[in-house]
PDB file of N, CA and C in Angstrom:
ATOM      1  N   MET A   1     -73.069   2.032  39.206  1.00 63.00           N
ATOM      2  CA  MET A   1     -72.677   3.060  38.265  1.00 63.00           C
ATOM      3  C   MET A   1     -71.270   3.567  38.567  1.00 63.00           C
ATOM      4  N   GLY A   2     -70.812   3.395  39.821  1.00 75.00           N
ATOM      5  CA  GLY A   2     -69.473   3.837  40.187  1.00 75.00           C
ATOM      6  C   GLY A   2     -68.389   3.057  39.470  1.00 75.00           C
ATOM      7  N   TRP A   3     -68.662   1.781  39.173  1.00 74.00           N
ATOM      8  CA  TRP A   3     -67.668   0.976  38.471  1.00 74.00           C
ATOM      9  C   TRP A   3     -67.452   1.489  37.054  1.00 74.00           C
ATOM     10  N   LEU A   4     -68.513   2.007  36.449  1.00 74.00           N
ATOM     11  CA  LEU A   4     -68.398   2.551  35.101  1.00 74.00           C
ATOM     12  C   LEU A   4     -67.518   3.798  35.106  1.00 74.00           C
ATOM     13  N   GLN A   5     -67.701   4.649  36.100  1.00 74.00           N
ATOM     14  CA  GLN A   5     -66.880   5.855  36.216  1.00 74.00           C
ATOM     15  C   GLN A   5     -65.426   5.480  36.481  1.00 74.00           C
ATOM     16  N   SER A   6     -65.194   4.470  37.320  1.00 74.00           N
ATOM     17  CA  SER A   6     -63.823   4.061  37.613  1.00 74.00           C
ATOM     18  C   SER A   6     -63.159   3.443  36.389  1.00 74.00           C
ATOM     19  N   LEU A   7     -63.952   2.898  35.488  1.00 70.00           N
ATOM     20  CA  LEU A   7     -63.412   2.336  34.255  1.00 70.00           C
ATOM     21  C   LEU A   7     -63.034   3.433  33.267  1.00 70.00           C
ATOM     22  N   PHE A   8     -63.881   4.440  33.132  1.00 72.00           N
ATOM     23  CA  PHE A   8     -63.653   5.472  32.132  1.00 72.00           C
ATOM     24  C   PHE A   8     -62.771   6.620  32.603  1.00 72.00           C
ATOM     25  N   SER A   9     -62.592   6.785  33.886  1.00 78.00           N
ATOM     26  CA  SER A   9     -61.794   7.899  34.401  1.00 78.00           C
ATOM     27  C   SER A   9     -60.350   7.871  33.902  1.00 78.00           C
ATOM     28  N   PRO A  10     -59.633   6.737  33.982  1.00 76.00           N
ATOM     29  CA  PRO A  10     -58.261   6.724  33.458  1.00 76.00           C
ATOM     30  C   PRO A  10     -58.207   6.946  31.950  1.00 76.00           C
ATOM     31  N   LEU A  11     -59.190   6.405  31.240  1.00 76.00           N
ATOM     32  CA  LEU A  11     -59.218   6.603  29.792  1.00 76.00           C
ATOM     33  C   LEU A  11     -59.450   8.070  29.440  1.00 76.00           C
ATOM     34  N   LYS A  12     -60.300   8.716  30.207  1.00 79.00           N
ATOM     35  CA  LYS A  12     -60.584  10.135  29.983  1.00 79.00           C
ATOM     36  C   LYS A  12     -59.332  10.975  30.225  1.00 79.00           C
ATOM     37  N   LYS A  13     -58.588  10.660  31.303  1.00 80.00           N
ATOM     38  CA  LYS A  13     -57.350  11.386  31.593  1.00 80.00           C
ATOM     39  C   LYS A  13     -56.334  11.192  30.477  1.00 80.00           C
ATOM     40  N   LEU A  14     -56.213   9.956  29.996  1.00 77.00           N
ATOM     41  CA  LEU A  14     -55.278   9.672  28.909  1.00 77.00           C
ATOM     42  C   LEU A  14     -55.669  10.433  27.649  1.00 77.00           C
ATOM     43  N   TRP A  15     -56.957  10.449  27.331  1.00 75.00           N
ATOM     44  CA  TRP A  15     -57.434  11.158  26.145  1.00 75.00           C
ATOM     45  C   TRP A  15     -57.099  12.651  26.224  1.00 75.00           C
ATOM     46  N   PHE A  16     -57.347  13.267  27.382  1.00 75.00           N
ATOM     47  CA  PHE A  16     -57.051  14.690  27.531  1.00 75.00           C
ATOM     48  C   PHE A  16     -55.561  14.955  27.407  1.00 75.00           C
ATOM     49  N   ARG A  17     -54.741  14.074  27.973  1.00 76.00           N
ATOM     50  CA  ARG A  17     -53.293  14.257  27.911  1.00 76.00           C
ATOM     51  C   ARG A  17     -52.793  14.165  26.473  1.00 76.00           C
ATOM     52  N   LEU A  18     -53.257  13.170  25.728  1.00 71.00           N
ATOM     53  CA  LEU A  18     -52.831  13.021  24.338  1.00 71.00           C
ATOM     54  C   LEU A  18     -53.355  14.158  23.473  1.00 71.00           C
ATOM     55  N   ASN A  19     -54.576  14.564  23.698  1.00 71.00           N
ATOM     56  CA  ASN A  19     -55.175  15.628  22.903  1.00 71.00           C
ATOM     57  C   ASN A  19     -54.469  16.960  23.145  1.00 71.00           C
ATOM     58  N   SER A  20     -54.102  17.254  24.384  1.00 70.00           N
ATOM     59  CA  SER A  20     -53.427  18.519  24.666  1.00 70.00           C
ATOM     60  C   SER A  20     -52.030  18.536  24.061  1.00 70.00           C
ATOM     61  N   THR A  21     -51.357  17.386  24.006  1.00 62.00           N
ATOM     62  CA  THR A  21     -50.033  17.312  23.388  1.00 62.00           C
ATOM     63  C   THR A  21     -50.133  17.631  21.908  1.00 62.00           C
ATOM     64  N   GLN A  22     -51.144  17.099  21.237  1.00 62.00           N
ATOM     65  CA  GLN A  22     -51.313  17.366  19.816  1.00 62.00           C
ATOM     66  C   GLN A  22     -51.620  18.839  19.573  1.00 62.00           C
ATOM     67  N   LYS A  23     -52.404  19.452  20.438  1.00 64.00           N
ATOM     68  CA  LYS A  23     -52.726  20.869  20.273  1.00 64.00           C
ATOM     69  C   LYS A  23     -51.482  21.726  20.424  1.00 64.00           C
ATOM     70  N   LYS A  24     -50.604  21.377  21.363  1.00 62.00           N
ATOM     71  CA  LYS A  24     -49.376  22.144  21.551  1.00 62.00           C
ATOM     72  C   LYS A  24     -48.504  22.059  20.312  1.00 62.00           C
ATOM     73  N   ARG A  25     -48.353  20.873  19.758  1.00 64.00           N
ATOM     74  CA  ARG A  25     -47.538  20.713  18.551  1.00 64.00           C
ATOM     75  C   ARG A  25     -48.130  21.492  17.395  1.00 64.00           C
ATOM     76  N   ARG A  26     -49.431  21.423  17.257  1.00 70.00           N
ATOM     77  CA  ARG A  26     -50.097  22.120  16.166  1.00 70.00           C
ATOM     78  C   ARG A  26     -49.921  23.628  16.318  1.00 70.00           C
ATOM     79  N   GLY A  27     -49.943  24.128  17.549  1.00 73.00           N
ATOM     80  CA  GLY A  27     -49.759  25.554  17.793  1.00 73.00           C
ATOM     81  C   GLY A  27     -48.375  26.029  17.399  1.00 73.00           C
ATOM     82  N   ILE A  28     -47.353  25.227  17.705  1.00 75.00           N
ATOM     83  CA  ILE A  28     -45.985  25.580  17.320  1.00 75.00           C
ATOM     84  C   ILE A  28     -45.857  25.591  15.805  1.00 75.00           C
ATOM     85  N   TYR A  29     -46.488  24.636  15.135  1.00 78.00           N
ATOM     86  CA  TYR A  29     -46.419  24.585  13.678  1.00 78.00           C
ATOM     87  C   TYR A  29     -47.100  25.801  13.058  1.00 78.00           C
ATOM     88  N   ILE A  30     -48.237  26.194  13.607  1.00 82.00           N
ATOM     89  CA  ILE A  30     -48.927  27.386  13.099  1.00 82.00           C
ATOM     90  C   ILE A  30     -48.051  28.614  13.296  1.00 82.00           C
ATOM     91  N   LEU A  31     -47.416  28.719  14.456  1.00 84.00           N
ATOM     92  CA  LEU A  31     -46.517  29.838  14.716  1.00 84.00           C
ATOM     93  C   LEU A  31     -45.349  29.828  13.736  1.00 84.00           C
ATOM     94  N   TYR A  32     -44.799  28.658  13.460  1.00 85.00           N
ATOM     95  CA  TYR A  32     -43.691  28.531  12.511  1.00 85.00           C
ATOM     96  C   TYR A  32     -44.115  29.001  11.125  1.00 85.00           C
ATOM     97  N   GLU A  33     -45.309  28.610  10.691  1.00 88.00           N
ATOM     98  CA  GLU A  33     -45.810  29.048   9.387  1.00 88.00           C
ATOM     99  C   GLU A  33     -45.991  30.566   9.350  1.00 88.00           C
ATOM    100  N   ASP A  34     -46.464  31.149  10.433  1.00 88.00           N
ATOM    101  CA  ASP A  34     -46.625  32.601  10.498  1.00 88.00           C
ATOM    102  C   ASP A  34     -45.276  33.307  10.425  1.00 88.00           C
ATOM    103  N   VAL A  35     -44.285  32.757  11.098  1.00 88.00           N
ATOM    104  CA  VAL A  35     -42.949  33.362  11.073  1.00 88.00           C
ATOM    105  C   VAL A  35     -42.368  33.273   9.670  1.00 88.00           C
ATOM    106  N   LYS A  36     -42.551  32.144   9.002  1.00 90.00           N
ATOM    107  CA  LYS A  36     -42.028  31.992   7.641  1.00 90.00           C
ATOM    108  C   LYS A  36     -42.647  33.004   6.687  1.00 90.00           C
ATOM    109  N   SER A  37     -43.912  33.298   6.877  1.00 91.00           N
ATOM    110  CA  SER A  37     -44.592  34.199   5.947  1.00 91.00           C
ATOM    111  C   SER A  37     -44.394  35.678   6.289  1.00 91.00           C
ATOM    112  N   CYS A  38     -43.784  35.962   7.427  1.00 89.00           N
ATOM    113  CA  CYS A  38     -43.595  37.347   7.850  1.00 89.00           C
ATOM    114  C   CYS A  38     -42.428  37.984   7.086  1.00 89.00           C
ATOM    115  N   PRO A  39     -42.608  39.194   6.547  1.00 91.00           N
ATOM    116  CA  PRO A  39     -41.538  39.828   5.772  1.00 91.00           C
ATOM    117  C   PRO A  39     -40.470  40.521   6.626  1.00 91.00           C
ATOM    118  N   TYR A  40     -40.690  40.672   7.915  1.00 90.00           N
ATOM    119  CA  TYR A  40     -39.752  41.417   8.752  1.00 90.00           C
ATOM    120  C   TYR A  40     -38.580  40.549   9.194  1.00 90.00           C
ATOM    121  N   GLU A  41     -37.382  41.084   9.020  1.00 91.00           N
ATOM    122  CA  GLU A  41     -36.170  40.370   9.401  1.00 91.00           C
ATOM    123  C   GLU A  41     -36.088  40.163  10.912  1.00 91.00           C
ATOM    124  N   ASP A  42     -36.574  41.123  11.678  1.00 91.00           N
ATOM    125  CA  ASP A  42     -36.519  41.016  13.143  1.00 91.00           C
ATOM    126  C   ASP A  42     -37.244  39.765  13.647  1.00 91.00           C
ATOM    127  N   VAL A  43     -38.365  39.463  13.034  1.00 89.00           N
ATOM    128  CA  VAL A  43     -39.141  38.295  13.453  1.00 89.00           C
ATOM    129  C   VAL A  43     -38.349  37.020  13.198  1.00 89.00           C
ATOM    130  N   HIS A  44     -37.660  36.962  12.069  1.00 90.00           N
ATOM    131  CA  HIS A  44     -36.857  35.779  11.744  1.00 90.00           C
ATOM    132  C   HIS A  44     -35.677  35.638  12.697  1.00 90.00           C
ATOM    133  N   VAL A  45     -35.083  36.752  13.077  1.00 91.00           N
ATOM    134  CA  VAL A  45     -33.968  36.714  14.027  1.00 91.00           C
ATOM    135  C   VAL A  45     -34.458  36.225  15.387  1.00 91.00           C
ATOM    136  N   LEU A  46     -35.577  36.746  15.845  1.00 90.00           N
ATOM    137  CA  LEU A  46     -36.121  36.306  17.130  1.00 90.00           C
ATOM    138  C   LEU A  46     -36.498  34.824  17.098  1.00 90.00           C
ATOM    139  N   TRP A  47     -37.047  34.361  15.975  1.00 88.00           N
ATOM    140  CA  TRP A  47     -37.394  32.943  15.857  1.00 88.00           C
ATOM    141  C   TRP A  47     -36.138  32.080  15.928  1.00 88.00           C
ATOM    142  N   SER A  48     -35.072  32.497  15.250  1.00 89.00           N
ATOM    143  CA  SER A  48     -33.836  31.704  15.283  1.00 89.00           C
ATOM    144  C   SER A  48     -33.252  31.670  16.693  1.00 89.00           C
ATOM    145  N   ILE A  49     -33.344  32.780  17.423  1.00 89.00           N
ATOM    146  CA  ILE A  49     -32.865  32.791  18.816  1.00 89.00           C
ATOM    147  C   ILE A  49     -33.703  31.828  19.656  1.00 89.00           C
ATOM    148  N   LEU A  50     -34.999  31.845  19.451  1.00 84.00           N
ATOM    149  CA  LEU A  50     -35.884  30.950  20.197  1.00 84.00           C
ATOM    150  C   LEU A  50     -35.573  29.485  19.902  1.00 84.00           C
ATOM    151  N   VAL A  51     -35.378  29.164  18.647  1.00 83.00           N
ATOM    152  CA  VAL A  51     -35.097  27.780  18.262  1.00 83.00           C
ATOM    153  C   VAL A  51     -33.752  27.330  18.815  1.00 83.00           C
ATOM    154  N   GLU A  52     -32.746  28.201  18.762  1.00 85.00           N
ATOM    155  CA  GLU A  52     -31.417  27.835  19.251  1.00 85.00           C
ATOM    156  C   GLU A  52     -31.387  27.698  20.769  1.00 85.00           C
ATOM    157  N   SER A  53     -32.229  28.439  21.469  1.00 83.00           N
ATOM    158  CA  SER A  53     -32.212  28.367  22.929  1.00 83.00           C
ATOM    159  C   SER A  53     -32.966  27.148  23.459  1.00 83.00           C
ATOM    160  N   HIS A  54     -33.761  26.501  22.635  1.00 73.00           N
ATOM    161  CA  HIS A  54     -34.502  25.300  23.038  1.00 73.00           C
ATOM    162  C   HIS A  54     -34.153  24.166  22.075  1.00 73.00           C
ATOM    163  N   PRO A  55     -33.023  23.497  22.292  1.00 67.00           N
ATOM    164  CA  PRO A  55     -32.655  22.400  21.391  1.00 67.00           C
ATOM    165  C   PRO A  55     -33.641  21.245  21.518  1.00 67.00           C
ATOM    166  N   PRO A  56     -33.729  20.422  20.486  1.00 66.00           N
ATOM    167  CA  PRO A  56     -34.640  19.279  20.571  1.00 66.00           C
ATOM    168  C   PRO A  56     -34.201  18.340  21.687  1.00 66.00           C
ATOM    169  N   PRO A  57     -35.122  17.584  22.244  1.00 66.00           N
ATOM    170  CA  PRO A  57     -34.754  16.679  23.334  1.00 66.00           C
ATOM    171  C   PRO A  57     -33.762  15.632  22.858  1.00 66.00           C
ATOM    172  N   ALA A  58     -32.891  15.242  23.749  1.00 68.00           N
ATOM    173  CA  ALA A  58     -31.879  14.243  23.424  1.00 68.00           C
ATOM    174  C   ALA A  58     -32.545  12.888  23.215  1.00 68.00           C
ATOM    175  N   PRO A  59     -32.005  12.094  22.291  1.00 72.00           N
ATOM    176  CA  PRO A  59     -32.582  10.762  22.091  1.00 72.00           C
ATOM    177  C   PRO A  59     -32.333   9.894  23.316  1.00 72.00           C
ATOM    178  N   PRO A  60     -33.158   8.907  23.529  1.00 72.00           N
ATOM    179  CA  PRO A  60     -32.965   8.042  24.696  1.00 72.00           C
ATOM    180  C   PRO A  60     -31.651   7.277  24.580  1.00 72.00           C
ATOM    181  N   PRO A  61     -31.037   6.938  25.693  1.00 74.00           N
ATOM    182  CA  PRO A  61     -29.770   6.211  25.632  1.00 74.00           C
ATOM    183  C   PRO A  61     -29.979   4.828  25.029  1.00 74.00           C
ATOM    184  N   PRO A  62     -28.946   4.305  24.366  1.00 77.00           N
ATOM    185  CA  PRO A  62     -29.093   2.973  23.767  1.00 77.00           C
ATOM    186  C   PRO A  62     -29.224   1.913  24.856  1.00 77.00           C
ATOM    187  N   PRO A  63     -29.866   0.817  24.535  1.00 76.00           N
ATOM    188  CA  PRO A  63     -30.012  -0.239  25.542  1.00 76.00           C
ATOM    189  C   PRO A  63     -28.654  -0.849  25.860  1.00 76.00           C
ATOM    190  N   PRO A  64     -28.478  -1.343  27.064  1.00 74.00           N
ATOM    191  CA  PRO A  64     -27.189  -1.937  27.419  1.00 74.00           C
ATOM    192  C   PRO A  64     -26.950  -3.202  26.601  1.00 74.00           C
ATOM    193  N   PRO A  65     -25.684  -3.482  26.287  1.00 74.00           N
ATOM    194  CA  PRO A  65     -25.395  -4.692  25.507  1.00 74.00           C
ATOM    195  C   PRO A  65     -25.706  -5.939  26.330  1.00 74.00           C
ATOM    196  N   PRO A  66     -26.010  -7.020  25.659  1.00 72.00           N
ATOM    197  CA  PRO A  66     -26.287  -8.248  26.400  1.00 72.00           C
ATOM    198  C   PRO A  66     -25.038  -8.708  27.149  1.00 72.00           C
ATOM    199  N   SER A  67     -25.250  -9.386  28.211  1.00 66.00           N
ATOM    200  CA  SER A  67     -24.147  -9.847  29.044  1.00 66.00           C
ATOM    201  C   SER A  67     -23.287 -10.833  28.265  1.00 66.00           C
ATOM    202  N   THR A  68     -21.968 -10.644  28.330  1.00 64.00           N
ATOM    203  CA  THR A  68     -21.047 -11.534  27.626  1.00 64.00           C
ATOM    204  C   THR A  68     -20.407 -12.535  28.567  1.00 64.00           C
ATOM    205  N   LEU A  69     -20.839 -12.539  29.819  1.00 60.00           N
ATOM    206  CA  LEU A  69     -20.298 -13.492  30.781  1.00 60.00           C
ATOM    207  C   LEU A  69     -20.828 -14.892  30.476  1.00 60.00           C
ATOM    208  N   PRO A  70     -19.951 -15.892  30.597  1.00 62.00           N
ATOM    209  CA  PRO A  70     -20.443 -17.258  30.342  1.00 62.00           C
ATOM    210  C   PRO A  70     -21.435 -17.668  31.429  1.00 62.00           C
ATOM    211  N   SER A  71     -22.452 -18.356  31.024  1.00 60.00           N
ATOM    212  CA  SER A  71     -23.456 -18.790  31.994  1.00 60.00           C
ATOM    213  C   SER A  71     -22.937 -19.990  32.774  1.00 60.00           C
ATOM    214  N   LYS A  72     -23.357 -20.077  34.021  1.00 60.00           N
ATOM    215  CA  LYS A  72     -22.937 -21.191  34.882  1.00 60.00           C
ATOM    216  C   LYS A  72     -23.776 -22.417  34.561  1.00 60.00           C
ATOM    217  N   GLN A  73     -23.101 -23.547  34.423  1.00 56.00           N
ATOM    218  CA  GLN A  73     -23.831 -24.772  34.102  1.00 56.00           C
ATOM    219  C   GLN A  73     -23.648 -25.811  35.144  1.00 56.00           C
TER     220      GLN A  73
END
């Protein structure tokens, strides 16, 4: 029975990690919708400060170009 647990343990960890990431994104979206519907200007100002202080993550660097050196024959 231990082999079954060793098989499912990594899958369980992966599932929890992916599920928690989705919950975090969904929470931010719900908060964004609440801010949009709020009539107070102060809330919108605070939201803009929050968004500006946390820029989106930088895109990954481009892959290196293929080698242009002639191959040895």
